[in-house]
Coordinates of C-alpha atoms in Angstrom, one line a residue:
X1036 CA -32.6 3.6 -23.7
X1037 CA -31.3 3.3 -20.1
X1038 CA -28.5 5.8 -19.1
X1039 CA -26.5 5.8 -15.9
X1040 CA -25.0 9.1 -14.7
X1041 CA -22.0 9.3 -12.4
X1042 CA -19.1 11.7 -11.8
X1043 CA -16.2 12.7 -9.6
X1044 CA -14.5 9.3 -9.2
X1045 CA -11.2 11.0 -8.0
X1046 CA -9.1 7.9 -8.6
X1047 CA -5.9 8.1 -6.6
X1048 CA -7.5 10.2 -3.8
X1049 CA -6.0 10.0 -0.4
X1050 CA -7.9 11.1 2.7
X1051 CA -5.4 12.4 5.3
X1052 CA -2.8 10.2 3.6
X1053 CA -5.1 7.2 3.7
X1054 CA -5.5 5.4 0.4
X1055 CA -9.1 5.1 -1.0
X1056 CA -8.2 2.7 -3.8
X1057 CA -10.1 -0.2 -2.2
X1058 CA -13.2 1.9 -1.9
X1059 CA -13.1 2.6 -5.6
X1060 CA -12.5 -1.1 -6.5
X1061 CA -15.6 -2.0 -4.5
X1062 CA -17.6 0.8 -6.1
X1063 CA -16.7 -0.5 -9.6
X1064 CA -17.7 -4.0 -8.7
X1065 CA -21.0 -2.8 -7.5
X1066 CA -21.4 -0.5 -10.5
X1067 CA -20.9 -3.4 -12.9
X1068 CA -23.6 -5.4 -11.1
X1069 CA -25.9 -2.4 -11.1
X1070 CA -25.4 -1.9 -14.9
X1071 CA -26.2 -5.6 -15.6
X1072 CA -29.3 -5.7 -13.3
X1073 CA -30.7 -2.4 -14.6
X1074 CA -29.9 -3.2 -18.3
X1075 CA -28.0 0.1 -18.7
X1076 CA -27.1 0.9 -22.3
X1077 CA -25.0 4.1 -21.8
X1078 CA -22.7 5.2 -19.0
X1079 CA -21.9 8.9 -18.5
X1080 CA -19.0 10.0 -16.3
X1081 CA -19.0 13.8 -15.9
X1082 CA -15.5 14.7 -15.0
X1083 CA -12.8 14.4 -12.3
X1084 CA -12.0 10.9 -13.1
X1085 CA -8.6 11.3 -11.4
X1086 CA -7.8 13.3 -8.2
X1087 CA -4.5 14.6 -9.6
X1088 CA -3.5 15.9 -13.0
X1089 CA -0.5 13.6 -13.0
X1090 CA -1.9 10.5 -11.4
X1091 CA 0.3 7.7 -10.1
X1092 CA 0.9 4.5 -12.1
X1093 CA -1.4 2.7 -9.7
X1094 CA -4.2 5.2 -10.3
X1095 CA -3.8 4.9 -14.1
X1096 CA -3.9 1.1 -13.8
X1097 CA -7.0 1.3 -11.7
X1098 CA -8.6 3.6 -14.3
X1099 CA -8.0 1.3 -17.3
X1100 CA -9.0 -1.8 -15.3
X1101 CA -12.3 -0.1 -14.4
X1102 CA -12.9 0.8 -18.1
X1103 CA -12.3 -2.8 -19.2
X1104 CA -14.6 -4.2 -16.5
X1105 CA -17.3 -1.8 -17.7
X1106 CA -16.6 -2.5 -21.4
X1107 CA -17.2 -6.2 -20.9
X1108 CA -20.8 -5.4 -20.1
X1109 CA -21.4 -4.2 -23.7
X1110 CA -22.3 -0.7 -22.3
X1111 CA -21.3 2.4 -24.2
X1112 CA -19.2 4.8 -22.2
X1113 CA -18.8 8.6 -22.5
X1114 CA -16.3 10.2 -20.1
X1115 CA -15.4 13.9 -19.9
X1116 CA -12.5 15.7 -18.1
X1117 CA -12.9 17.7 -14.9
X1118 CA -10.8 20.4 -13.3
X1119 CA -8.7 17.8 -11.5
X1120 CA -7.9 16.0 -14.7
X1121 CA -5.2 16.5 -17.3
X1122 CA -6.9 17.0 -20.6
X1123 CA -3.9 15.8 -22.5
X1124 CA -3.6 12.6 -20.4
X1125 CA -7.2 11.7 -20.9
X1126 CA -7.2 12.5 -24.6
X1127 CA -4.0 10.5 -25.4
X1128 CA -5.6 7.0 -25.8
X1129 CA -8.8 8.5 -27.3
X1130 CA -8.7 6.8 -30.7
X1131 CA -8.0 3.4 -29.2
X1132 CA -10.8 3.7 -26.7
X1133 CA -13.2 4.9 -29.3
X1134 CA -12.9 1.6 -31.1
X1135 CA -14.1 0.0 -27.9
X1136 CA -17.2 2.3 -27.9
X1137 CA -15.6 4.5 -25.2
X1138 CA -15.6 8.2 -25.9
X1139 CA -13.2 10.2 -23.8
X1140 CA -13.2 14.0 -24.1
X1141 CA -10.6 15.5 -21.9
X1142 CA -10.5 19.0 -23.4
X1143 CA -12.8 21.3 -25.4
X1144 CA -12.4 20.5 -29.1
X1145 CA -11.6 23.0 -31.8
X1146 CA -15.2 22.7 -33.1
X1147 CA -18.2 22.0 -30.9
X1148 CA -19.3 19.3 -33.4
X1149 CA -16.4 17.1 -32.2
X1150 CA -18.0 17.1 -28.7
X1151 CA -21.3 15.9 -30.0
X1152 CA -21.7 12.1 -29.9
X1153 CA -24.7 10.3 -31.6
X1154 CA -25.8 7.2 -29.9
X1155 CA -27.4 4.4 -31.9
X1156 CA -29.9 2.0 -30.4
X1157 CA -30.3 -1.7 -31.0
X1158 CA -32.1 -1.0 -34.3
X1159 CA -29.0 0.8 -35.7
X1160 CA -30.8 4.2 -35.7
X1161 CA -29.6 7.2 -33.8
X1162 CA -31.8 7.4 -30.6
X1163 CA -29.9 10.0 -28.6
X1164 CA -27.3 12.8 -29.0
X1165 CA -24.9 13.5 -26.2
X1166 CA -23.1 16.8 -26.0
X1167 CA -20.0 15.8 -24.0
X1168 CA -18.5 19.0 -22.6
X1169 CA -15.5 18.8 -20.3
X1170 CA -14.5 21.3 -17.6
X1171 CA -14.3 24.7 -19.4
X1172 CA -11.1 26.4 -18.4
X1173 CA -10.7 30.2 -18.3
X1174 CA -8.7 30.1 -21.5
X1175 CA -11.6 28.3 -23.2
X1176 CA -14.1 30.9 -22.2
X1177 CA -12.8 34.5 -22.6
X1178 CA -10.2 36.5 -24.5
X1179 CA -8.0 39.4 -23.7
X1180 CA -10.7 41.7 -25.0
X1181 CA -13.3 40.6 -22.5
X1182 CA -12.6 43.5 -20.1
X1183 CA -10.2 44.2 -17.3
X1184 CA -12.4 44.7 -14.2
X1185 CA -13.3 41.9 -11.9
X1186 CA -17.0 42.0 -12.8
X1187 CA -16.1 42.0 -16.5
X1188 CA -14.0 38.8 -16.1
X1189 CA -16.8 37.1 -14.1
X1190 CA -19.4 38.0 -16.8
X1191 CA -17.1 36.8 -19.6
X1192 CA -16.8 33.4 -17.9
X1193 CA -20.5 33.1 -17.4
X1194 CA -21.3 34.1 -21.0
X1195 CA -18.6 31.8 -22.2
X1196 CA -20.2 28.8 -20.5
X1197 CA -23.6 29.9 -21.8
X1198 CA -22.5 30.3 -25.4
X1199 CA -20.8 26.9 -25.4
X1200 CA -24.0 25.1 -24.3
X1201 CA -26.3 27.2 -26.5
X1202 CA -24.0 26.7 -29.5
X1203 CA -24.0 23.0 -29.0
X1204 CA -27.8 23.0 -28.8
X1205 CA -28.0 24.8 -32.1
X1206 CA -25.8 22.2 -33.8
X1207 CA -28.0 19.4 -32.4
X1208 CA -31.1 21.1 -33.7
X1209 CA -29.6 21.5 -37.2
X1210 CA -27.8 18.2 -37.6
X1211 CA -30.0 15.9 -35.5
X1212 CA -33.6 17.3 -35.7
X1213 CA -36.2 15.6 -33.5
X1214 CA -33.6 13.5 -31.8
X1215 CA -33.5 13.7 -27.9
X1216 CA -30.3 15.5 -26.7
X1217 CA -28.5 15.3 -23.4
X1218 CA -25.6 17.5 -22.2
X1219 CA -22.7 16.7 -19.9
X1220 CA -20.9 19.5 -18.0
X1221 CA -18.4 19.9 -15.1
X1222 CA -18.9 23.3 -13.4
X1223 CA -20.2 25.1 -10.4
X1224 CA -23.9 26.0 -10.6
X1225 CA -25.3 28.8 -8.5
X1226 CA -27.2 27.7 -5.3
X1227 CA -25.7 24.3 -4.8
X1228 CA -24.3 22.8 -1.6
X1229 CA -20.6 22.1 -1.6
X1230 CA -18.2 20.2 0.6
X1231 CA -14.6 20.7 1.7
X1232 CA -13.2 18.5 -1.0
X1233 CA -14.1 20.6 -4.0
X1234 CA -11.3 22.7 -5.4
X1235 CA -12.0 26.3 -6.0
X1236 CA -12.5 26.9 -9.8
X1237 CA -13.3 29.8 -12.1
X1238 CA -12.4 32.8 -10.0
X1239 CA -13.2 31.2 -6.7
X1240 CA -16.6 29.9 -7.7
X1241 CA -17.8 33.5 -7.8
X1242 CA -18.6 33.1 -11.5
X1243 CA -21.4 30.7 -10.4
X1244 CA -23.4 29.8 -13.5
X1245 CA -27.2 30.2 -13.3
X1246 CA -28.8 26.9 -14.4
X1247 CA -31.4 28.9 -16.5
X1248 CA -28.5 29.8 -18.8
X1249 CA -28.3 26.2 -20.0
X1250 CA -31.5 27.0 -21.9
X1251 CA -34.4 24.7 -22.4
X1252 CA -33.3 22.6 -25.4
X1253 CA -31.6 19.7 -23.7
X1254 CA -33.8 16.9 -22.2
X1255 CA -31.3 16.3 -19.4
X1256 CA -28.1 17.8 -18.1
X1257 CA -25.6 15.5 -16.4
X1258 CA -23.3 17.5 -14.2
X1259 CA -20.1 16.8 -12.2
X1260 CA -17.9 18.8 -9.8
X1261 CA -20.1 19.1 -6.8
X1262 CA -19.7 16.0 -4.6
X1263 CA -23.1 16.2 -2.8
X1264 CA -25.8 14.7 -5.0
X1265 CA -28.5 17.2 -5.8
X1266 CA -31.0 18.6 -8.2
X1267 CA -30.3 22.0 -9.8
X1268 CA -33.2 24.4 -10.4
X1269 CA -33.0 24.8 -14.2
X1270 CA -35.4 24.9 -17.1
X1271 CA -34.8 21.2 -17.8
X1272 CA -33.9 18.3 -15.5
X1273 CA -30.4 19.1 -14.3
X1274 CA -28.6 17.0 -11.7
X1275 CA -25.3 16.4 -9.9
X1276 CA -24.8 12.7 -9.4
X1277 CA -22.2 13.5 -6.7
X1278 CA -19.1 11.5 -6.0
X1279 CA -19.7 7.7 -5.5
X1280 CA -17.6 7.5 -2.3
X1281 CA -17.0 10.1 0.5
X1282 CA -13.9 12.1 -0.3
X1283 CA -13.7 14.2 2.9
X1284 CA -15.2 14.1 6.4
X1285 CA -17.6 16.9 5.3
X1286 CA -19.2 14.3 3.1
X1287 CA -19.7 11.7 5.8
X1288 CA -23.4 12.2 6.0
X1289 CA -24.1 12.3 2.2
X1290 CA -26.0 9.5 0.7
X1291 CA -23.8 8.6 -2.2
X1292 CA -25.7 7.6 -5.4
X1293 CA -25.8 7.1 -9.1
X1294 CA -28.6 8.3 -11.3
X1295 CA -30.4 6.2 -13.9
X1296 CA -32.7 7.5 -16.7
X1297 CA -35.1 5.4 -18.8
X1298 CA -35.6 7.7 -21.8
X1299 CA -38.8 5.8 -22.8
X1300 CA -40.4 6.7 -19.5
X1301 CA -39.0 10.0 -18.2
X1302 CA -36.1 12.4 -18.1
X1303 CA -36.3 12.5 -14.3
X1304 CA -33.7 10.1 -13.0
X1305 CA -34.1 7.4 -10.5
X1306 CA -31.6 7.7 -7.5
X1307 CA -29.8 4.4 -6.8
X1308 CA -27.9 4.5 -3.5
X1309 CA -24.2 3.3 -3.5
X1310 CA -23.4 0.9 -0.7
X1311 CA -21.4 2.2 2.3
X1312 CA -18.1 0.5 2.2
X1313 CA -16.6 2.3 5.2
X1314 CA -17.8 5.0 7.5
X1315 CA -16.1 8.3 8.2
X1316 CA -16.7 9.3 11.8
X1317 CA -16.0 12.6 13.4
X1318 CA -15.9 12.3 17.2
X1319 CA -15.9 15.4 19.4
X1320 CA -15.9 16.0 23.1
X1321 CA -13.6 16.3 26.1
X1322 CA -10.9 13.8 26.8
X1323 CA -13.2 11.5 28.9
X1324 CA -16.0 11.7 26.3
X1325 CA -13.6 10.7 23.5
X1326 CA -12.4 7.8 25.5
X1327 CA -15.9 6.5 26.0
X1328 CA -16.9 7.1 22.4
X1329 CA -13.9 5.2 21.1
X1330 CA -14.5 2.3 23.4
X1331 CA -18.1 1.9 22.3
X1332 CA -17.4 1.7 18.5
X1333 CA -18.8 -1.4 16.8
X1334 CA -17.6 -2.3 13.3
X1335 CA -20.0 -3.5 10.6
X1336 CA -18.3 -2.2 7.5
X1337 CA -16.4 -4.0 4.7
X1338 CA -13.3 -1.7 5.1
X1339 CA -11.7 0.0 8.1
X1340 CA -13.7 3.0 9.3
X1341 CA -11.8 6.3 9.5
X1342 CA -12.0 8.6 12.5
X1343 CA -11.3 12.3 13.0
X1344 CA -11.0 13.3 16.6
X1345 CA -11.6 16.8 18.1
X1346 CA -10.9 17.3 21.7
X1347 CA -12.8 20.3 23.2
X1348 CA -11.7 21.5 26.6
X1349 CA -12.5 24.6 28.6
X1350 CA -8.9 25.5 29.6
X1351 CA -5.5 24.7 28.3
X1352 CA -4.0 21.7 29.9
X1353 CA -0.7 20.2 28.7
X1354 CA -1.5 17.0 30.6
X1355 CA -4.6 16.5 28.5
X1356 CA -2.6 17.0 25.3
X1357 CA -0.3 14.3 26.4
X1358 CA -3.2 12.0 27.4
X1359 CA -4.9 12.5 24.0
X1360 CA -1.7 11.7 22.2
X1361 CA -1.3 8.5 24.3
X1362 CA -5.0 7.6 23.7
X1363 CA -4.4 7.8 19.9
X1364 CA -1.2 5.8 20.0
X1365 CA -2.7 3.0 22.1
X1366 CA -6.0 2.9 20.2
X1367 CA -6.5 -0.6 18.8
X1368 CA -10.0 -1.4 17.8
X1369 CA -10.2 -3.8 14.8
X1370 CA -12.0 -2.1 11.9
X1371 CA -11.2 1.5 13.0
X1372 CA -8.3 3.9 12.3
X1373 CA -7.8 7.4 13.7
X1374 CA -6.5 9.4 10.8
X1375 CA -6.6 13.0 12.2
X1376 CA -7.0 14.8 15.5
X1377 CA -7.2 18.4 16.6
X1378 CA -7.6 20.3 19.9
X1379 CA -9.8 23.2 20.8
X1380 CA -9.5 25.1 24.0
X1381 CA -12.5 27.4 24.6
X1382 CA -10.8 29.8 27.1
X1383 CA -7.5 30.7 25.4
X1384 CA -4.7 32.5 27.1
X1385 CA -1.9 34.5 25.4
X1386 CA 0.9 32.2 26.3
X1387 CA 2.9 30.8 23.5
X1388 CA 2.2 27.2 24.3
X1389 CA -1.5 27.9 24.4
X1390 CA -1.4 29.7 21.0
X1391 CA 0.5 26.9 19.5
X1392 CA -1.8 24.2 20.9
X1393 CA -5.0 25.9 19.9
X1394 CA -4.1 27.2 16.4
X1395 CA -4.9 25.3 13.3
X1396 CA -1.9 23.6 11.6
X1397 CA -0.7 25.0 8.3
X1398 CA -1.4 21.7 6.5
X1399 CA -5.1 22.1 7.5
X1400 CA -5.4 25.5 5.7
X1401 CA -6.0 26.1 2.0
X1402 CA -3.9 28.6 0.2
X1403 CA -6.9 31.0 -0.1
X1404 CA -7.5 30.8 3.7
X1405 CA -3.9 31.9 4.3
X1406 CA -4.2 34.7 1.8
X1407 CA -7.4 35.9 3.4
X1408 CA -5.7 36.1 6.8
X1409 CA -2.9 38.2 5.3
X1410 CA -5.4 40.4 3.5
X1411 CA -7.3 41.0 6.7
X1412 CA -4.2 42.8 8.1
X1413 CA -4.6 45.5 5.5
X1414 CA -7.4 48.1 5.1
X1415 CA -8.5 48.3 1.5
X1416 CA -11.7 49.7 0.0
X1417 CA -14.3 47.1 -0.9
X1418 CA -13.7 47.3 -4.7
X1419 CA -9.9 47.0 -4.2
X1420 CA -10.4 44.0 -1.9
X1421 CA -12.5 42.3 -4.6
X1422 CA -9.9 43.0 -7.3
X1423 CA -7.1 41.6 -5.2
X1424 CA -9.1 38.4 -4.4
X1425 CA -10.0 38.1 -8.1
X1426 CA -6.4 38.4 -9.1
X1427 CA -5.4 35.8 -6.5
X1428 CA -8.0 33.3 -7.7
X1429 CA -6.9 33.8 -11.3
X1430 CA -3.2 33.2 -10.3
X1431 CA -4.2 30.0 -8.5
X1432 CA -6.0 28.8 -11.6
X1433 CA -3.1 29.6 -13.9
X1434 CA -0.7 27.9 -11.5
X1435 CA -2.8 24.8 -11.5
X1436 CA -2.8 24.8 -15.3
X1437 CA 1.0 25.3 -15.5
X1438 CA 1.6 22.5 -13.0
X1439 CA -0.6 20.2 -15.2
X1440 CA 1.5 21.2 -18.3
X1441 CA 4.8 20.7 -16.5
X1442 CA 3.8 17.3 -15.1
X1443 CA 3.0 15.9 -18.6

């Protein structure tokens, strides 16, 4: 059986207010061709299908259109929810999609058996069992009796994840003996490389899950959440497929890919690069250097390339700020768009205008970064500091869940 592993589609994503819908359409067209050429039997999508819990009507339309395109290839599909997804929204059409051989699991089910999907081969016999686990939220993993200290909460989360995977493994051993088993998950594993576009989860990622805790029963573990494709050092083959398109400028150098397994040959996947539909360019330098770099750009992409500018100057100069603004307004190079700019003066002065020009804008900061700045103004003991940070991260997680519930 041939299996294709992908994740983190983030349908509806905007990059500095720039729509990435065309990027996703091109990816799906390429994916359909890839599935046909490689003879893929089963498609796994490990979470974060949407970028927002309450996606726009355009994003929902794009999602269902993509599923129909893929369904026309006679390829079975298993899709799980991620931390960006609304479990209720994904689960709503579940029974209809199941009739089309599409299994969508947005939330953890009441019993682990409901997350276990047997896959039949062409002979009609079960050839593979898939444990399709969505993003495990704090409420899924620990109870009020799990302890009150920061470390207690972290350990409860780690053990909750471990027990969920090991419990599923036991069910597979009992109900499907001698059948290969594969697990899907959406979480943060210890030791992986992240990018700017991954949202903090599970107490600020400090509850990082050790891959060895997955155990050694599963033949392969298909992970989502981390956008940089990479292998995880576990007891069995464990991989993040990564996002198929760049979702932030921090991902501009990543080689986006999907992973294909041929279970008759190996459980080590083959990496298939996704074509580059547009480039994300970060140009830095002084005003003259930026002018030269912008004038030398050559377009060879299907979509407009997006540019982030950073002007770096030794001393504050209001004239150069004006010139940079004029440079951006007058920029007209077909195939390129400047979507963001910032200024960095190395030798700062204490004048108000200098402070305003050199400081990061509030829209560029994450809530946690603002909180850390405020926390730095107070002198707390180390343990107290950690407790405060832990409480903040839990509040952010609860707020996200409440927003999801209110939007539905």
